[in-house]
Short mmCIF file of C-alpha atoms in Angstrom, two decimals:
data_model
loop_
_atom_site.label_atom_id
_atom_site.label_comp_id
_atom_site.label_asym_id
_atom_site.label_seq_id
_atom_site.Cartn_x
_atom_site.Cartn_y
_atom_site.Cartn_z
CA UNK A 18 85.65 41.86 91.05
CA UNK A 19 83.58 44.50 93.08
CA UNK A 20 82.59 44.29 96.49
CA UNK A 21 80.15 44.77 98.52
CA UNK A 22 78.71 44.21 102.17
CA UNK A 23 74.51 43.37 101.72
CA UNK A 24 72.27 44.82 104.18
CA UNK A 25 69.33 44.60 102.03
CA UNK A 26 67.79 44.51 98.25
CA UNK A 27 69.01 46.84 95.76
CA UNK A 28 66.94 49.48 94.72
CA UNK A 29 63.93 47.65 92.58
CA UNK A 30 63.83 48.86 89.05
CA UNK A 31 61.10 51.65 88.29
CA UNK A 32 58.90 51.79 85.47
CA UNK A 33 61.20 54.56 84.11
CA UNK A 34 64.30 52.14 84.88
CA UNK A 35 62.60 49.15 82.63
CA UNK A 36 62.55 51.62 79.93
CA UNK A 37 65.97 52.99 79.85
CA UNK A 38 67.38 49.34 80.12
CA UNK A 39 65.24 48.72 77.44
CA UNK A 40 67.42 51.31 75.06
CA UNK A 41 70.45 50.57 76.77
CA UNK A 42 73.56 48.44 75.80
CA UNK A 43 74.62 45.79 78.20
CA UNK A 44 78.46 46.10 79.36
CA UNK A 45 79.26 42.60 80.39
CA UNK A 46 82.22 43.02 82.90
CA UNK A 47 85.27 40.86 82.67
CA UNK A 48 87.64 40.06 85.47
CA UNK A 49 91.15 41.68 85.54
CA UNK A 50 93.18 38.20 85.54
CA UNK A 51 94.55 36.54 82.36
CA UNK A 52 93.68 32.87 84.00
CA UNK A 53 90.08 33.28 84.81
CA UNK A 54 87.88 30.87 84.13
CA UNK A 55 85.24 33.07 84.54
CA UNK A 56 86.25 35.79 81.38
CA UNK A 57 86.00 33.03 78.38
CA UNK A 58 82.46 31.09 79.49
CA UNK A 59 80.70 34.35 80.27
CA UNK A 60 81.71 35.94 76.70
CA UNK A 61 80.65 32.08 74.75
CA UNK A 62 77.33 32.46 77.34
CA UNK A 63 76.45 35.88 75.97
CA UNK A 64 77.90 35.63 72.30
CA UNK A 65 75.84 32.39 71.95
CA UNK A 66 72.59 33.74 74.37
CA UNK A 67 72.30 37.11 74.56
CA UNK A 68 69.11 39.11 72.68
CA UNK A 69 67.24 40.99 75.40
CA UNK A 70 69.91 44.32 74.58
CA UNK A 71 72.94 45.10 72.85
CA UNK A 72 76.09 44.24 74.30
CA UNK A 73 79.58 44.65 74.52
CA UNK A 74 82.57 43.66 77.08
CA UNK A 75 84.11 46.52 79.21
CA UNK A 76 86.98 46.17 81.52
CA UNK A 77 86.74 46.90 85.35
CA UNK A 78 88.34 49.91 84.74
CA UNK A 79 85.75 51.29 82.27
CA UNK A 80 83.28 50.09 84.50
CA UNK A 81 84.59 52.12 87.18
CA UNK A 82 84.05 55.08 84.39
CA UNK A 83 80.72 53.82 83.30
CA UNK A 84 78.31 53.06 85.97
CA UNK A 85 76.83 56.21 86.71
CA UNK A 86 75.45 56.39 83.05
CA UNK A 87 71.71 55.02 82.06
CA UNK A 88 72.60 54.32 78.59
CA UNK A 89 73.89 51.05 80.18
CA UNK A 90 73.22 48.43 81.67
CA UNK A 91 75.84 45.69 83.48
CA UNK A 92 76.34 41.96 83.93
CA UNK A 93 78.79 42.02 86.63
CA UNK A 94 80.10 39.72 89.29
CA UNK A 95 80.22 40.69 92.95
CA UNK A 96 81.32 39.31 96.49
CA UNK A 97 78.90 40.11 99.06
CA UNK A 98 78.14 38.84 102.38
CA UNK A 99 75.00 38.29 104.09
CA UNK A 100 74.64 40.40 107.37
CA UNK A 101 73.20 37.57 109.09
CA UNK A 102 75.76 35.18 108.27
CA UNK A 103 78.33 35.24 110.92
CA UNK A 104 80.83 32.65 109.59
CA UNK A 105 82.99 35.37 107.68
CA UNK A 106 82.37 33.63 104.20
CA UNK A 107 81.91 35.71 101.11
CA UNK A 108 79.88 34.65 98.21
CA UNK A 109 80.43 35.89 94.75
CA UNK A 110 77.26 37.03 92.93
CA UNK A 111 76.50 37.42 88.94
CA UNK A 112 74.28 40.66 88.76
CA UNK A 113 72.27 42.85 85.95
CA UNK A 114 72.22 46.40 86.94
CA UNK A 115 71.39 49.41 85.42
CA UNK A 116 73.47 52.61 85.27
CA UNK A 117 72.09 55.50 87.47
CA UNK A 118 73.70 59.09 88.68
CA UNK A 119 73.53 57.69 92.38
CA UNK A 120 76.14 57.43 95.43
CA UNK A 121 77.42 54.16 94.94
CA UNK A 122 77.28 51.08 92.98
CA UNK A 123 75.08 49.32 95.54
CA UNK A 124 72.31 52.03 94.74
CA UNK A 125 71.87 50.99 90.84
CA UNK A 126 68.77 49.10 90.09
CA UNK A 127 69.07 45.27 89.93
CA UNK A 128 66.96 43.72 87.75
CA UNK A 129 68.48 40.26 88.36
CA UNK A 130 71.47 38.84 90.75
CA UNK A 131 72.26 35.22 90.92
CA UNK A 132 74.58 33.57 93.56
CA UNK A 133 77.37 31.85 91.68
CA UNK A 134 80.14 30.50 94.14
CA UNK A 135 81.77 31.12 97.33
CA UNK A 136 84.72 33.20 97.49
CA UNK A 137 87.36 31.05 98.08
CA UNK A 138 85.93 28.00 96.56
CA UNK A 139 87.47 26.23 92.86
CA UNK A 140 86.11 28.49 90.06
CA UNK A 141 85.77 25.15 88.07
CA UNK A 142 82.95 24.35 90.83
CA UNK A 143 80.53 26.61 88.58
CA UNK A 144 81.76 28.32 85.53
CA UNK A 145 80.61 25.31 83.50
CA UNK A 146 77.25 26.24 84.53
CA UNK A 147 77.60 30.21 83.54
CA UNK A 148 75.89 29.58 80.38
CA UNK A 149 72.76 28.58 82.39
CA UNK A 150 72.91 31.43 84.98
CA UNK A 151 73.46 33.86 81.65
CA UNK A 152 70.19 32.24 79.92
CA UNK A 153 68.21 32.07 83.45
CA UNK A 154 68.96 36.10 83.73
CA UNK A 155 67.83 37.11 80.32
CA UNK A 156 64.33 35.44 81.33
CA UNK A 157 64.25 37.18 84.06
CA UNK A 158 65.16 40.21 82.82
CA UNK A 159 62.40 39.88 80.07
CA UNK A 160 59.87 38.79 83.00
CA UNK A 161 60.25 42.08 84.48
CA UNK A 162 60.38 44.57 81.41
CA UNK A 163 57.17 42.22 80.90
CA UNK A 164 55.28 42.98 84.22
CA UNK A 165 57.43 45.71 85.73
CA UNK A 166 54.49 45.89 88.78
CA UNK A 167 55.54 42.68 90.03
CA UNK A 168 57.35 43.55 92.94
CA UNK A 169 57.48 39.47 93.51
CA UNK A 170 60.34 39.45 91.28
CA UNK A 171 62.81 41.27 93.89
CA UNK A 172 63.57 37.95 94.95
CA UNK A 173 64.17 34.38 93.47
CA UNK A 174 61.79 32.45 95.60
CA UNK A 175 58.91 33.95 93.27
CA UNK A 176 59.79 30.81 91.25
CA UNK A 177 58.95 28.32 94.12
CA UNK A 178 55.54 29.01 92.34
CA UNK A 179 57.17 26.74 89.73
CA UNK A 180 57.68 23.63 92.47
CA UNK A 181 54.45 21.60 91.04
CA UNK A 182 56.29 20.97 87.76
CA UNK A 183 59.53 19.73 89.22
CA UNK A 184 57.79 16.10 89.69
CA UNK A 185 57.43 15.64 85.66
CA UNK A 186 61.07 16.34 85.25
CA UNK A 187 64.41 14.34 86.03
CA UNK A 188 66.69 15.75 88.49
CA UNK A 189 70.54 15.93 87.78
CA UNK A 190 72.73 16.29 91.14
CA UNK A 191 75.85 15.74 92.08
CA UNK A 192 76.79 13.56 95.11
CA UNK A 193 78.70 16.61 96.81
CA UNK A 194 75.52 19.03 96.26
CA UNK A 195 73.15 16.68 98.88
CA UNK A 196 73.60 16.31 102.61
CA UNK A 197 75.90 12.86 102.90
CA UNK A 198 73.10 11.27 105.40
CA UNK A 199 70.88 10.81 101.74
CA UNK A 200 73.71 10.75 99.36
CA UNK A 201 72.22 7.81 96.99
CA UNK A 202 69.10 7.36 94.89
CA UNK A 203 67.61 4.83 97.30
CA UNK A 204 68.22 6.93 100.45
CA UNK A 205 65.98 10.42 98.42
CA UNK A 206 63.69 8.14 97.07
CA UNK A 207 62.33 8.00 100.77
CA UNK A 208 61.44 11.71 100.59
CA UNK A 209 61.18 12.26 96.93
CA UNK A 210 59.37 9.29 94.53
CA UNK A 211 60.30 10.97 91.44
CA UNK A 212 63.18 10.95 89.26
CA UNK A 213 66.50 12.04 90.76
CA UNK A 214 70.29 11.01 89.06
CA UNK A 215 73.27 11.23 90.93
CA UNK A 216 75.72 12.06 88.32
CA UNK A 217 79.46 13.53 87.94
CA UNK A 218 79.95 17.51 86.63
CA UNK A 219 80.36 16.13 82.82
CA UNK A 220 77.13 15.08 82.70
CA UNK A 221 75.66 17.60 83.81
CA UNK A 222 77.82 20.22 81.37
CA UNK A 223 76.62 17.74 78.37
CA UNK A 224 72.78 18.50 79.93
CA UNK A 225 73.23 22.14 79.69
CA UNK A 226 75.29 22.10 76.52
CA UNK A 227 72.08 19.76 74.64
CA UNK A 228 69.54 21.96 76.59
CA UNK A 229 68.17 18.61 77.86
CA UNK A 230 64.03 18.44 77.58
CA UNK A 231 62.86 18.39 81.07
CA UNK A 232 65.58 18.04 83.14
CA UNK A 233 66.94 20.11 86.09
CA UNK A 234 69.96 20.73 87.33
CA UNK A 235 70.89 21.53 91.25
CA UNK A 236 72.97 24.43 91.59
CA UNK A 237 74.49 24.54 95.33
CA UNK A 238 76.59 27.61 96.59
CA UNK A 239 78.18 26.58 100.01
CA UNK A 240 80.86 26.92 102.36
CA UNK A 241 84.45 25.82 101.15
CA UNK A 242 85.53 22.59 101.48
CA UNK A 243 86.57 21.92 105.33
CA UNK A 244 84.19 24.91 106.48
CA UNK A 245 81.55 23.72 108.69
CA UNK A 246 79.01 26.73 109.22
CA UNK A 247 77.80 29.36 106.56
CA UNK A 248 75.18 29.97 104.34
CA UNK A 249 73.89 27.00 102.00
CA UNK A 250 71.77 28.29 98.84
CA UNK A 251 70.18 25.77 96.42
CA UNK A 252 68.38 26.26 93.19
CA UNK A 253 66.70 24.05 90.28
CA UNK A 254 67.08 25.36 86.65
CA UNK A 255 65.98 23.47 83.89
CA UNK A 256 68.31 23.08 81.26
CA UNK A 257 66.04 23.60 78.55
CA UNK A 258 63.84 26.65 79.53
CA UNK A 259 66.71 28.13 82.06
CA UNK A 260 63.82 28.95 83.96
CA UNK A 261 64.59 28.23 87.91
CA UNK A 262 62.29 25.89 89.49
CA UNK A 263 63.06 25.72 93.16
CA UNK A 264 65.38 28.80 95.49
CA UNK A 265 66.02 28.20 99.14
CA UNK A 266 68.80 29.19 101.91
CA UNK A 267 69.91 27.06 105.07
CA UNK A 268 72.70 28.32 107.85
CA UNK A 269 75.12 24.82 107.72
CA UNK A 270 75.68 23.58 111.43
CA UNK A 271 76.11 20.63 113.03
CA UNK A 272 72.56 19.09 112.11
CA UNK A 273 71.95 20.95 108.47
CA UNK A 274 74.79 19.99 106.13
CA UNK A 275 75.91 21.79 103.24
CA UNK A 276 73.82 20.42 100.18
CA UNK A 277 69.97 19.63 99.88
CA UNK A 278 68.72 17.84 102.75
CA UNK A 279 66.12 15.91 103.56
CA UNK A 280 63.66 18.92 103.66
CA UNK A 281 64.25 20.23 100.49
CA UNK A 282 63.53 16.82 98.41
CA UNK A 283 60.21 16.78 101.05
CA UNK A 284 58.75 20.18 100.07
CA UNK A 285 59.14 19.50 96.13
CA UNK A 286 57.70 16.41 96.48
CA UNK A 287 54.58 17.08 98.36
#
């Protein structure tokens, strides 16, 4: 896995940039561990998803050999760490980049990069939900080949634009992805009067699996388990367009806890 400390965006692709990762192949980089979770759902998620470019899985090491070329492009997890986030937790990150003859890897154009886990946390917490972050990337990758002048796309709260909709669709949750203080149907359904489930992670797997009509799923990235300050991020991605519905960030303290809270279920509701 590659590291890297985030002071700001990476370099927004160019118009020349959309057209080289147009023609280029995709290197999908796999971890250097014979137990990952992570290596066998992100080759099913591209074998079975993948269309936007050829592909093919590299190695770290060929990465390391690779990433200065433009004939390629990478989907390749991270660990970065927000500079405002003083709690010392890391956060690993699935990115699309393209190659580029520049200083260092944090200087390759990112056409997408999606927050999967904290570093630290169980890798079973979100690899069933890879094929989803795979599928959600492709769109957005395809968005901005589409309208490379939309400089909007730099950063995942363009699809807050998408917040209307989220009322005509069911929302799947687990109980550990909401702030404990509303942790039950009845308790949201004083901030949110449309459809929410509380549900366990099989049920939400089967959702993505079926590519459910009209349902969401949350996907939370937060501080480990018995960590009580960091960064909180929570999206909405429907299961059957893998288009992301709702992106927002909250600093977990001793009054915001580490899940959606009360706020969030009030601004997608209004």
């Amino acid at each position: 896995m590659l590291s890297a400390v985030v002071t700001g965006q990476r370099p927004y692709p160019t118009m020349e940039d959309v057209q080289k990762f147009k023609k280029s192949t995709t290197c999908v980089v796999l971890e250097d561990n014979d137990f990952s979770f992570f290596n066998p759902e992100i080759k099913a998620a591209i074998e079975k998803n993948w269309t936007v470019t050829p592909y093919k899985f590299i190695t770290t090491a060929e990465f390391d050999e690779l990433w200065g070329n433009p004939d390629y492009s990478f989907l390749v997890l991270t660990v970065s760490n927000f500079s405002n986030d003083k709690s010392g937790s890391s956060y690993n990150y699935l990115n699309l980049l393209l190659g580029a003859r520049v200083i260092n890897i944090d200087k390759l154009p990112e056409f997408c990069t999606v927050p999967l886990s904290t570093v630290g946390g169980d890798e079973e917490d979100y690899t069933y939900k890879i094929d989803l972050v795979v599928r959600f990337i492709q769109h957005h990758a395809k968005t901005l080949v589409e309208t490379p002048s939309n400089q909007a796309l730099k950063y995942l709260k363009f699809y807050n634009k998408n917040i209307p909709e989220i009322k005509k669709k069911t929302i799947l949750i687990t109980a550990g992805d909401i702030d404990p203080e509303i942790n039950t149907e009845e308790k949201i359904k004083k901030y949110y009067q449309y459809p929410v489930k509380i549900v366990e992670d099989d049920e939400i797997v089967k959702a993505v699996e079926e590519k459910r009509p009209d349902v969401l799923i949350c996907h939370k990235v937060g501080p480990v388990e018995g960590k009580h300050t960091g960064t909180c991020i929570k999206m909405l991605i429907g299961t059957d367009d893998a288009i992301m519905y709702y992106y927002d960030t909250h600093m977990v303290d001793d009054k915001n806890a580490n899940g959606m809270l009360a706020s969030d279920f009030k601004r997608i509701g209004r």
